[in-house]
Amino acid sequence: SGFMTPIANMPETVQYITLVNPMRYFLVILREVFLEAAPFHALVGQFWPMAVIALATLATAELPDDLKKDMALYTGCIAGASFVQELASMLQRTGFESIRIQPKDESRTFIRDWMPGLNIGDYVASATIEAVKSQA
């Protein structure tokens, strides 16, 4: 994410990996707001990657309609979650191979705490995603 080590000082491969970490973008926003007093329009470029990552959050069951419409769940990366097969298809269409997506059942515990009383852990989970993109 660049919190402890500047991204520019990381190996190039790791720099690419940070592109899928929402904390990378959030930390840029924090630094810009607190250290530079950056206006909102200067930060917009950091928000869209977080929105894309939110859309790729894995869904493990269909969300009820009332939860799909809950804006707090959208901003919490829940309501726009993709199913495992949808994410695998997206990765395959963009040239990835040897795709392995393994939902982490243990993540359901802390996900439930994000929105107490809504049983969100019944619908979404974090996952380990592995894929290879050929150099062709």
Short mmCIF file of N, CA and C in Angstrom, two decimals:
data_model
loop_
_atom_site.label_atom_id
_atom_site.label_comp_id
_atom_site.label_asym_id
_atom_site.label_seq_id
_atom_site.Cartn_x
_atom_site.Cartn_y
_atom_site.Cartn_z
N SER A 1 0.82 -1.20 0.00
CA SER A 1 0.00 0.00 0.00
C SER A 1 0.86 1.26 0.00
N GLY A 2 2.11 1.15 0.36
CA GLY A 2 2.97 2.33 0.42
C GLY A 2 3.01 2.99 1.78
N PHE A 3 2.40 2.38 2.78
CA PHE A 3 2.38 2.98 4.11
C PHE A 3 3.76 2.97 4.74
N MET A 4 4.39 1.82 4.78
CA MET A 4 5.70 1.71 5.43
C MET A 4 6.85 1.94 4.45
N THR A 5 6.67 1.52 3.21
CA THR A 5 7.71 1.64 2.19
C THR A 5 7.12 2.37 1.00
N PRO A 6 7.75 3.43 0.53
CA PRO A 6 7.23 4.10 -0.66
C PRO A 6 7.12 3.13 -1.83
N ILE A 7 6.02 3.21 -2.56
CA ILE A 7 5.79 2.30 -3.68
C ILE A 7 6.92 2.40 -4.70
N ALA A 8 7.44 3.59 -4.92
CA ALA A 8 8.52 3.79 -5.89
C ALA A 8 9.79 3.02 -5.50
N ASN A 9 9.95 2.68 -4.23
CA ASN A 9 11.13 1.94 -3.77
C ASN A 9 10.93 0.42 -3.81
N MET A 10 9.73 -0.03 -4.18
CA MET A 10 9.45 -1.46 -4.23
C MET A 10 9.88 -2.02 -5.57
N PRO A 11 10.14 -3.34 -5.63
CA PRO A 11 10.43 -3.96 -6.93
C PRO A 11 9.26 -3.71 -7.89
N GLU A 12 9.57 -3.63 -9.17
CA GLU A 12 8.54 -3.29 -10.16
C GLU A 12 7.33 -4.23 -10.11
N THR A 13 7.58 -5.52 -9.93
CA THR A 13 6.48 -6.48 -9.85
C THR A 13 5.56 -6.17 -8.69
N VAL A 14 6.13 -5.83 -7.54
CA VAL A 14 5.33 -5.51 -6.36
C VAL A 14 4.57 -4.20 -6.58
N GLN A 15 5.18 -3.25 -7.30
CA GLN A 15 4.47 -2.00 -7.60
C GLN A 15 3.19 -2.29 -8.37
N TYR A 16 3.23 -3.23 -9.30
CA TYR A 16 2.02 -3.60 -10.05
C TYR A 16 0.99 -4.26 -9.15
N ILE A 17 1.45 -5.06 -8.22
CA ILE A 17 0.53 -5.73 -7.29
C ILE A 17 -0.21 -4.71 -6.44
N THR A 18 0.46 -3.62 -6.07
CA THR A 18 -0.20 -2.61 -5.23
C THR A 18 -1.37 -1.94 -5.95
N LEU A 19 -1.44 -2.07 -7.26
CA LEU A 19 -2.54 -1.45 -8.00
C LEU A 19 -3.90 -2.03 -7.62
N VAL A 20 -3.93 -3.24 -7.05
CA VAL A 20 -5.20 -3.85 -6.65
C VAL A 20 -5.45 -3.72 -5.15
N ASN A 21 -4.64 -2.95 -4.47
CA ASN A 21 -4.79 -2.73 -3.04
C ASN A 21 -5.46 -1.37 -2.82
N PRO A 22 -6.71 -1.35 -2.32
CA PRO A 22 -7.37 -0.06 -2.13
C PRO A 22 -6.64 0.87 -1.16
N MET A 23 -5.86 0.30 -0.25
CA MET A 23 -5.12 1.14 0.70
C MET A 23 -4.11 2.02 -0.01
N ARG A 24 -3.59 1.58 -1.14
CA ARG A 24 -2.66 2.40 -1.91
C ARG A 24 -3.30 3.75 -2.22
N TYR A 25 -4.52 3.72 -2.73
CA TYR A 25 -5.22 4.93 -3.13
C TYR A 25 -5.69 5.74 -1.93
N PHE A 26 -6.14 5.03 -0.91
CA PHE A 26 -6.61 5.70 0.30
C PHE A 26 -5.47 6.47 0.97
N LEU A 27 -4.29 5.87 1.01
CA LEU A 27 -3.15 6.55 1.62
C LEU A 27 -2.74 7.79 0.84
N VAL A 28 -2.85 7.73 -0.48
CA VAL A 28 -2.55 8.92 -1.28
C VAL A 28 -3.54 10.03 -0.92
N ILE A 29 -4.82 9.66 -0.80
CA ILE A 29 -5.83 10.65 -0.42
C ILE A 29 -5.51 11.26 0.93
N LEU A 30 -5.18 10.40 1.91
CA LEU A 30 -4.85 10.91 3.24
C LEU A 30 -3.67 11.87 3.21
N ARG A 31 -2.62 11.48 2.51
CA ARG A 31 -1.44 12.34 2.44
C ARG A 31 -1.77 13.68 1.79
N GLU A 32 -2.49 13.61 0.68
CA GLU A 32 -2.82 14.84 -0.06
C GLU A 32 -3.72 15.76 0.77
N VAL A 33 -4.68 15.20 1.47
CA VAL A 33 -5.60 16.01 2.26
C VAL A 33 -4.90 16.61 3.47
N PHE A 34 -4.17 15.79 4.21
CA PHE A 34 -3.57 16.26 5.45
C PHE A 34 -2.27 17.04 5.26
N LEU A 35 -1.49 16.67 4.27
CA LEU A 35 -0.20 17.35 4.09
C LEU A 35 -0.25 18.46 3.05
N GLU A 36 -1.12 18.32 2.06
CA GLU A 36 -1.16 19.29 0.97
C GLU A 36 -2.45 20.09 0.92
N ALA A 37 -3.44 19.72 1.75
CA ALA A 37 -4.76 20.37 1.74
C ALA A 37 -5.37 20.33 0.33
N ALA A 38 -5.23 19.19 -0.33
CA ALA A 38 -5.70 19.05 -1.71
C ALA A 38 -7.22 19.16 -1.79
N PRO A 39 -7.71 19.87 -2.80
CA PRO A 39 -9.16 19.95 -3.00
C PRO A 39 -9.70 18.63 -3.58
N PHE A 40 -11.00 18.44 -3.48
CA PHE A 40 -11.63 17.20 -3.91
C PHE A 40 -11.29 16.86 -5.36
N HIS A 41 -11.37 17.84 -6.26
CA HIS A 41 -11.14 17.56 -7.69
C HIS A 41 -9.75 17.00 -7.95
N ALA A 42 -8.79 17.31 -7.09
CA ALA A 42 -7.44 16.78 -7.26
C ALA A 42 -7.33 15.33 -6.81
N LEU A 43 -8.34 14.84 -6.11
CA LEU A 43 -8.31 13.48 -5.57
C LEU A 43 -9.16 12.49 -6.36
N VAL A 44 -9.94 12.97 -7.30
CA VAL A 44 -10.86 12.10 -8.04
C VAL A 44 -10.14 10.92 -8.67
N GLY A 45 -8.94 11.12 -9.15
CA GLY A 45 -8.16 10.04 -9.76
C GLY A 45 -7.84 8.90 -8.81
N GLN A 46 -7.94 9.15 -7.52
CA GLN A 46 -7.68 8.10 -6.53
C GLN A 46 -8.96 7.34 -6.16
N PHE A 47 -10.12 7.93 -6.45
CA PHE A 47 -11.38 7.30 -6.07
C PHE A 47 -11.81 6.21 -7.05
N TRP A 48 -11.60 6.42 -8.36
CA TRP A 48 -12.13 5.44 -9.31
C TRP A 48 -11.47 4.07 -9.18
N PRO A 49 -10.14 3.97 -8.90
CA PRO A 49 -9.59 2.62 -8.71
C PRO A 49 -10.22 1.89 -7.52
N MET A 50 -10.54 2.66 -6.47
CA MET A 50 -11.18 2.02 -5.31
C MET A 50 -12.58 1.54 -5.69
N ALA A 51 -13.26 2.27 -6.55
CA ALA A 51 -14.60 1.84 -6.99
C ALA A 51 -14.51 0.56 -7.82
N VAL A 52 -13.50 0.48 -8.67
CA VAL A 52 -13.31 -0.74 -9.47
C VAL A 52 -13.01 -1.93 -8.57
N ILE A 53 -12.18 -1.73 -7.58
CA ILE A 53 -11.85 -2.80 -6.64
C ILE A 53 -13.11 -3.22 -5.88
N ALA A 54 -13.94 -2.26 -5.53
CA ALA A 54 -15.19 -2.58 -4.83
C ALA A 54 -16.08 -3.45 -5.69
N LEU A 55 -16.11 -3.18 -6.99
CA LEU A 55 -16.93 -3.99 -7.89
C LEU A 55 -16.40 -5.41 -8.01
N ALA A 56 -15.11 -5.59 -7.76
CA ALA A 56 -14.52 -6.92 -7.87
C ALA A 56 -14.54 -7.68 -6.56
N THR A 57 -15.09 -7.08 -5.51
CA THR A 57 -15.22 -7.80 -4.24
C THR A 57 -16.12 -8.99 -4.48
N LEU A 58 -15.77 -10.11 -3.95
CA LEU A 58 -16.47 -11.34 -4.27
C LEU A 58 -17.79 -11.51 -3.54
N ALA A 59 -18.80 -11.86 -4.29
CA ALA A 59 -20.08 -12.23 -3.70
C ALA A 59 -20.16 -13.75 -3.67
N THR A 60 -20.66 -14.28 -2.60
CA THR A 60 -20.81 -15.73 -2.49
C THR A 60 -22.27 -16.15 -2.51
N ALA A 61 -23.17 -15.18 -2.41
CA ALA A 61 -24.61 -15.44 -2.50
C ALA A 61 -25.28 -14.16 -2.96
N GLU A 62 -26.44 -14.29 -3.58
CA GLU A 62 -27.18 -13.12 -4.07
C GLU A 62 -27.63 -12.27 -2.89
N LEU A 63 -27.31 -10.97 -2.95
CA LEU A 63 -27.73 -10.05 -1.89
C LEU A 63 -29.23 -9.77 -2.02
N PRO A 64 -29.94 -9.68 -0.91
CA PRO A 64 -31.35 -9.26 -0.97
C PRO A 64 -31.44 -7.85 -1.54
N ASP A 65 -32.56 -7.52 -2.18
CA ASP A 65 -32.73 -6.22 -2.84
C ASP A 65 -32.49 -5.04 -1.92
N ASP A 66 -32.95 -5.13 -0.67
CA ASP A 66 -32.75 -4.00 0.23
C ASP A 66 -31.28 -3.75 0.51
N LEU A 67 -30.48 -4.82 0.55
CA LEU A 67 -29.04 -4.64 0.78
C LEU A 67 -28.34 -4.14 -0.49
N LYS A 68 -28.83 -4.54 -1.66
CA LYS A 68 -28.25 -4.07 -2.91
C LYS A 68 -28.38 -2.55 -3.05
N LYS A 69 -29.44 -1.99 -2.49
CA LYS A 69 -29.71 -0.56 -2.62
C LYS A 69 -29.11 0.28 -1.49
N ASP A 70 -28.46 -0.35 -0.54
CA ASP A 70 -27.90 0.34 0.62
C ASP A 70 -26.58 1.00 0.23
N MET A 71 -26.56 2.33 0.20
CA MET A 71 -25.35 3.05 -0.22
C MET A 71 -24.17 2.81 0.72
N ALA A 72 -24.44 2.58 1.99
CA ALA A 72 -23.35 2.27 2.92
C ALA A 72 -22.66 0.98 2.52
N LEU A 73 -23.43 0.04 1.99
CA LEU A 73 -22.83 -1.23 1.55
C LEU A 73 -22.02 -1.04 0.27
N TYR A 74 -22.44 -0.11 -0.59
CA TYR A 74 -21.63 0.19 -1.77
C TYR A 74 -20.30 0.79 -1.37
N THR A 75 -20.34 1.77 -0.49
CA THR A 75 -19.09 2.40 -0.07
C THR A 75 -18.24 1.46 0.76
N GLY A 76 -18.85 0.44 1.34
CA GLY A 76 -18.11 -0.58 2.09
C GLY A 76 -17.67 -1.75 1.24
N CYS A 77 -17.78 -1.60 -0.09
CA CYS A 77 -17.32 -2.63 -1.04
C CYS A 77 -18.11 -3.93 -0.92
N ILE A 78 -19.39 -3.84 -0.58
CA ILE A 78 -20.20 -5.04 -0.40
C ILE A 78 -21.24 -5.18 -1.49
N ALA A 79 -22.07 -4.15 -1.70
CA ALA A 79 -23.23 -4.26 -2.58
C ALA A 79 -22.86 -4.51 -4.04
N GLY A 80 -21.70 -4.12 -4.48
CA GLY A 80 -21.31 -4.33 -5.87
C GLY A 80 -20.43 -5.55 -6.07
N ALA A 81 -20.44 -6.44 -5.12
CA ALA A 81 -19.55 -7.61 -5.18
C ALA A 81 -19.87 -8.51 -6.36
N SER A 82 -18.83 -9.07 -6.97
CA SER A 82 -18.98 -10.01 -8.08
C SER A 82 -18.89 -11.43 -7.56
N PHE A 83 -19.58 -12.33 -8.27
CA PHE A 83 -19.46 -13.75 -7.94
C PHE A 83 -18.12 -14.27 -8.41
N VAL A 84 -17.66 -15.35 -7.79
CA VAL A 84 -16.36 -15.94 -8.12
C VAL A 84 -16.26 -16.22 -9.62
N GLN A 85 -17.28 -16.84 -10.20
CA GLN A 85 -17.23 -17.18 -11.62
C GLN A 85 -17.18 -15.94 -12.51
N GLU A 86 -17.89 -14.87 -12.11
CA GLU A 86 -17.84 -13.62 -12.87
C GLU A 86 -16.43 -13.04 -12.87
N LEU A 87 -15.79 -13.05 -11.71
CA LEU A 87 -14.44 -12.52 -11.61
C LEU A 87 -13.47 -13.37 -12.44
N ALA A 88 -13.61 -14.68 -12.37
CA ALA A 88 -12.76 -15.57 -13.17
C ALA A 88 -12.94 -15.29 -14.66
N SER A 89 -14.17 -15.07 -15.09
CA SER A 89 -14.43 -14.77 -16.50
C SER A 89 -13.79 -13.44 -16.91
N MET A 90 -13.89 -12.43 -16.04
CA MET A 90 -13.27 -11.14 -16.33
C MET A 90 -11.76 -11.29 -16.49
N LEU A 91 -11.15 -12.04 -15.58
CA LEU A 91 -9.71 -12.24 -15.66
C LEU A 91 -9.33 -12.99 -16.94
N GLN A 92 -10.10 -13.99 -17.29
CA GLN A 92 -9.82 -14.77 -18.49
C GLN A 92 -9.95 -13.90 -19.74
N ARG A 93 -10.99 -13.06 -19.80
CA ARG A 93 -11.19 -12.19 -20.96
C ARG A 93 -10.05 -11.19 -21.13
N THR A 94 -9.38 -10.84 -20.05
CA THR A 94 -8.27 -9.88 -20.14
C THR A 94 -6.91 -10.56 -20.29
N GLY A 95 -6.93 -11.87 -20.57
CA GLY A 95 -5.68 -12.56 -20.90
C GLY A 95 -5.02 -13.33 -19.78
N PHE A 96 -5.66 -13.46 -18.64
CA PHE A 96 -5.06 -14.23 -17.55
C PHE A 96 -5.35 -15.71 -17.72
N GLU A 97 -4.43 -16.52 -17.25
CA GLU A 97 -4.55 -17.98 -17.31
C GLU A 97 -4.27 -18.55 -15.93
N SER A 98 -4.48 -19.84 -15.77
CA SER A 98 -4.23 -20.53 -14.50
C SER A 98 -4.87 -19.76 -13.34
N ILE A 99 -6.12 -19.42 -13.51
CA ILE A 99 -6.83 -18.60 -12.53
C ILE A 99 -7.31 -19.46 -11.37
N ARG A 100 -6.95 -19.04 -10.17
CA ARG A 100 -7.41 -19.72 -8.94
C ARG A 100 -7.97 -18.65 -8.01
N ILE A 101 -9.22 -18.81 -7.64
CA ILE A 101 -9.87 -17.90 -6.70
C ILE A 101 -10.36 -18.73 -5.53
N GLN A 102 -9.83 -18.45 -4.37
CA GLN A 102 -10.16 -19.23 -3.18
C GLN A 102 -10.76 -18.32 -2.11
N PRO A 103 -12.11 -18.34 -1.97
CA PRO A 103 -12.72 -17.53 -0.90
C PRO A 103 -12.19 -17.95 0.47
N LYS A 104 -12.02 -16.98 1.34
CA LYS A 104 -11.53 -17.23 2.69
C LYS A 104 -12.71 -17.21 3.66
N ASP A 105 -13.14 -18.38 4.08
CA ASP A 105 -14.29 -18.46 4.98
C ASP A 105 -14.06 -17.71 6.28
N GLU A 106 -12.81 -17.66 6.75
CA GLU A 106 -12.52 -16.96 8.01
C GLU A 106 -12.78 -15.46 7.91
N SER A 107 -12.81 -14.93 6.68
CA SER A 107 -13.06 -13.49 6.51
C SER A 107 -14.50 -13.12 6.84
N ARG A 108 -15.39 -14.08 6.80
CA ARG A 108 -16.81 -13.80 7.07
C ARG A 108 -17.01 -13.24 8.48
N THR A 109 -16.16 -13.63 9.41
CA THR A 109 -16.28 -13.16 10.79
C THR A 109 -16.09 -11.65 10.86
N PHE A 110 -15.00 -11.14 10.30
CA PHE A 110 -14.78 -9.69 10.40
C PHE A 110 -15.68 -8.93 9.44
N ILE A 111 -16.09 -9.54 8.34
CA ILE A 111 -17.01 -8.87 7.42
C ILE A 111 -18.36 -8.64 8.10
N ARG A 112 -18.80 -9.59 8.92
CA ARG A 112 -20.06 -9.42 9.66
C ARG A 112 -20.00 -8.18 10.54
N ASP A 113 -18.81 -7.88 11.08
CA ASP A 113 -18.65 -6.73 11.97
C ASP A 113 -18.73 -5.39 11.23
N TRP A 114 -18.54 -5.39 9.91
CA TRP A 114 -18.60 -4.15 9.15
C TRP A 114 -19.98 -3.53 9.22
N MET A 115 -21.00 -4.36 9.12
CA MET A 115 -22.38 -3.90 9.13
C MET A 115 -23.17 -4.78 10.11
N PRO A 116 -23.04 -4.53 11.40
CA PRO A 116 -23.70 -5.38 12.41
C PRO A 116 -25.21 -5.49 12.17
N GLY A 117 -25.69 -6.70 12.35
CA GLY A 117 -27.13 -6.96 12.24
C GLY A 117 -27.61 -7.28 10.84
N LEU A 118 -26.76 -7.15 9.82
CA LEU A 118 -27.19 -7.41 8.45
C LEU A 118 -26.73 -8.77 7.92
N ASN A 119 -25.94 -9.49 8.70
CA ASN A 119 -25.43 -10.81 8.30
C ASN A 119 -24.72 -10.79 6.94
N ILE A 120 -23.96 -9.73 6.70
CA ILE A 120 -23.26 -9.57 5.43
C ILE A 120 -22.31 -10.75 5.16
N GLY A 121 -21.74 -11.32 6.19
CA GLY A 121 -20.84 -12.46 6.02
C GLY A 121 -21.50 -13.67 5.37
N ASP A 122 -22.82 -13.69 5.34
CA ASP A 122 -23.54 -14.78 4.65
C ASP A 122 -23.50 -14.61 3.15
N TYR A 123 -23.14 -13.42 2.68
CA TYR A 123 -23.20 -13.11 1.26
C TYR A 123 -21.86 -12.88 0.59
N VAL A 124 -20.88 -12.35 1.32
CA VAL A 124 -19.59 -12.02 0.71
C VAL A 124 -18.44 -12.55 1.56
N ALA A 125 -17.30 -12.69 0.92
CA ALA A 125 -16.07 -13.12 1.60
C ALA A 125 -14.89 -12.54 0.84
N SER A 126 -13.78 -12.36 1.53
CA SER A 126 -12.57 -11.98 0.81
C SER A 126 -12.00 -13.27 0.21
N ALA A 127 -11.03 -13.12 -0.68
CA ALA A 127 -10.50 -14.29 -1.36
C ALA A 127 -9.04 -14.10 -1.73
N THR A 128 -8.37 -15.20 -1.90
CA THR A 128 -7.02 -15.19 -2.47
C THR A 128 -7.19 -15.41 -3.97
N ILE A 129 -6.60 -14.53 -4.77
CA ILE A 129 -6.72 -14.63 -6.22
C ILE A 129 -5.33 -14.79 -6.80
N GLU A 130 -5.17 -15.85 -7.58
CA GLU A 130 -3.90 -16.11 -8.26
C GLU A 130 -4.20 -16.28 -9.74
N ALA A 131 -3.37 -15.67 -10.59
CA ALA A 131 -3.53 -15.80 -12.03
C ALA A 131 -2.21 -15.44 -12.68
N VAL A 132 -2.01 -15.93 -13.90
CA VAL A 132 -0.79 -15.68 -14.64
C VAL A 132 -1.17 -15.00 -15.95
N LYS A 133 -0.45 -13.94 -16.27
CA LYS A 133 -0.67 -13.26 -17.55
C LYS A 133 0.56 -13.49 -18.41
N SER A 134 0.33 -14.06 -19.59
CA SER A 134 1.47 -14.36 -20.47
C SER A 134 2.09 -13.08 -20.97
N GLN A 135 3.35 -13.14 -21.34
CA GLN A 135 4.10 -11.97 -21.79
C GLN A 135 3.89 -11.70 -23.28
N ALA A 136 3.08 -12.50 -23.94
CA ALA A 136 2.89 -12.37 -25.41
C ALA A 136 2.27 -11.07 -25.81
#
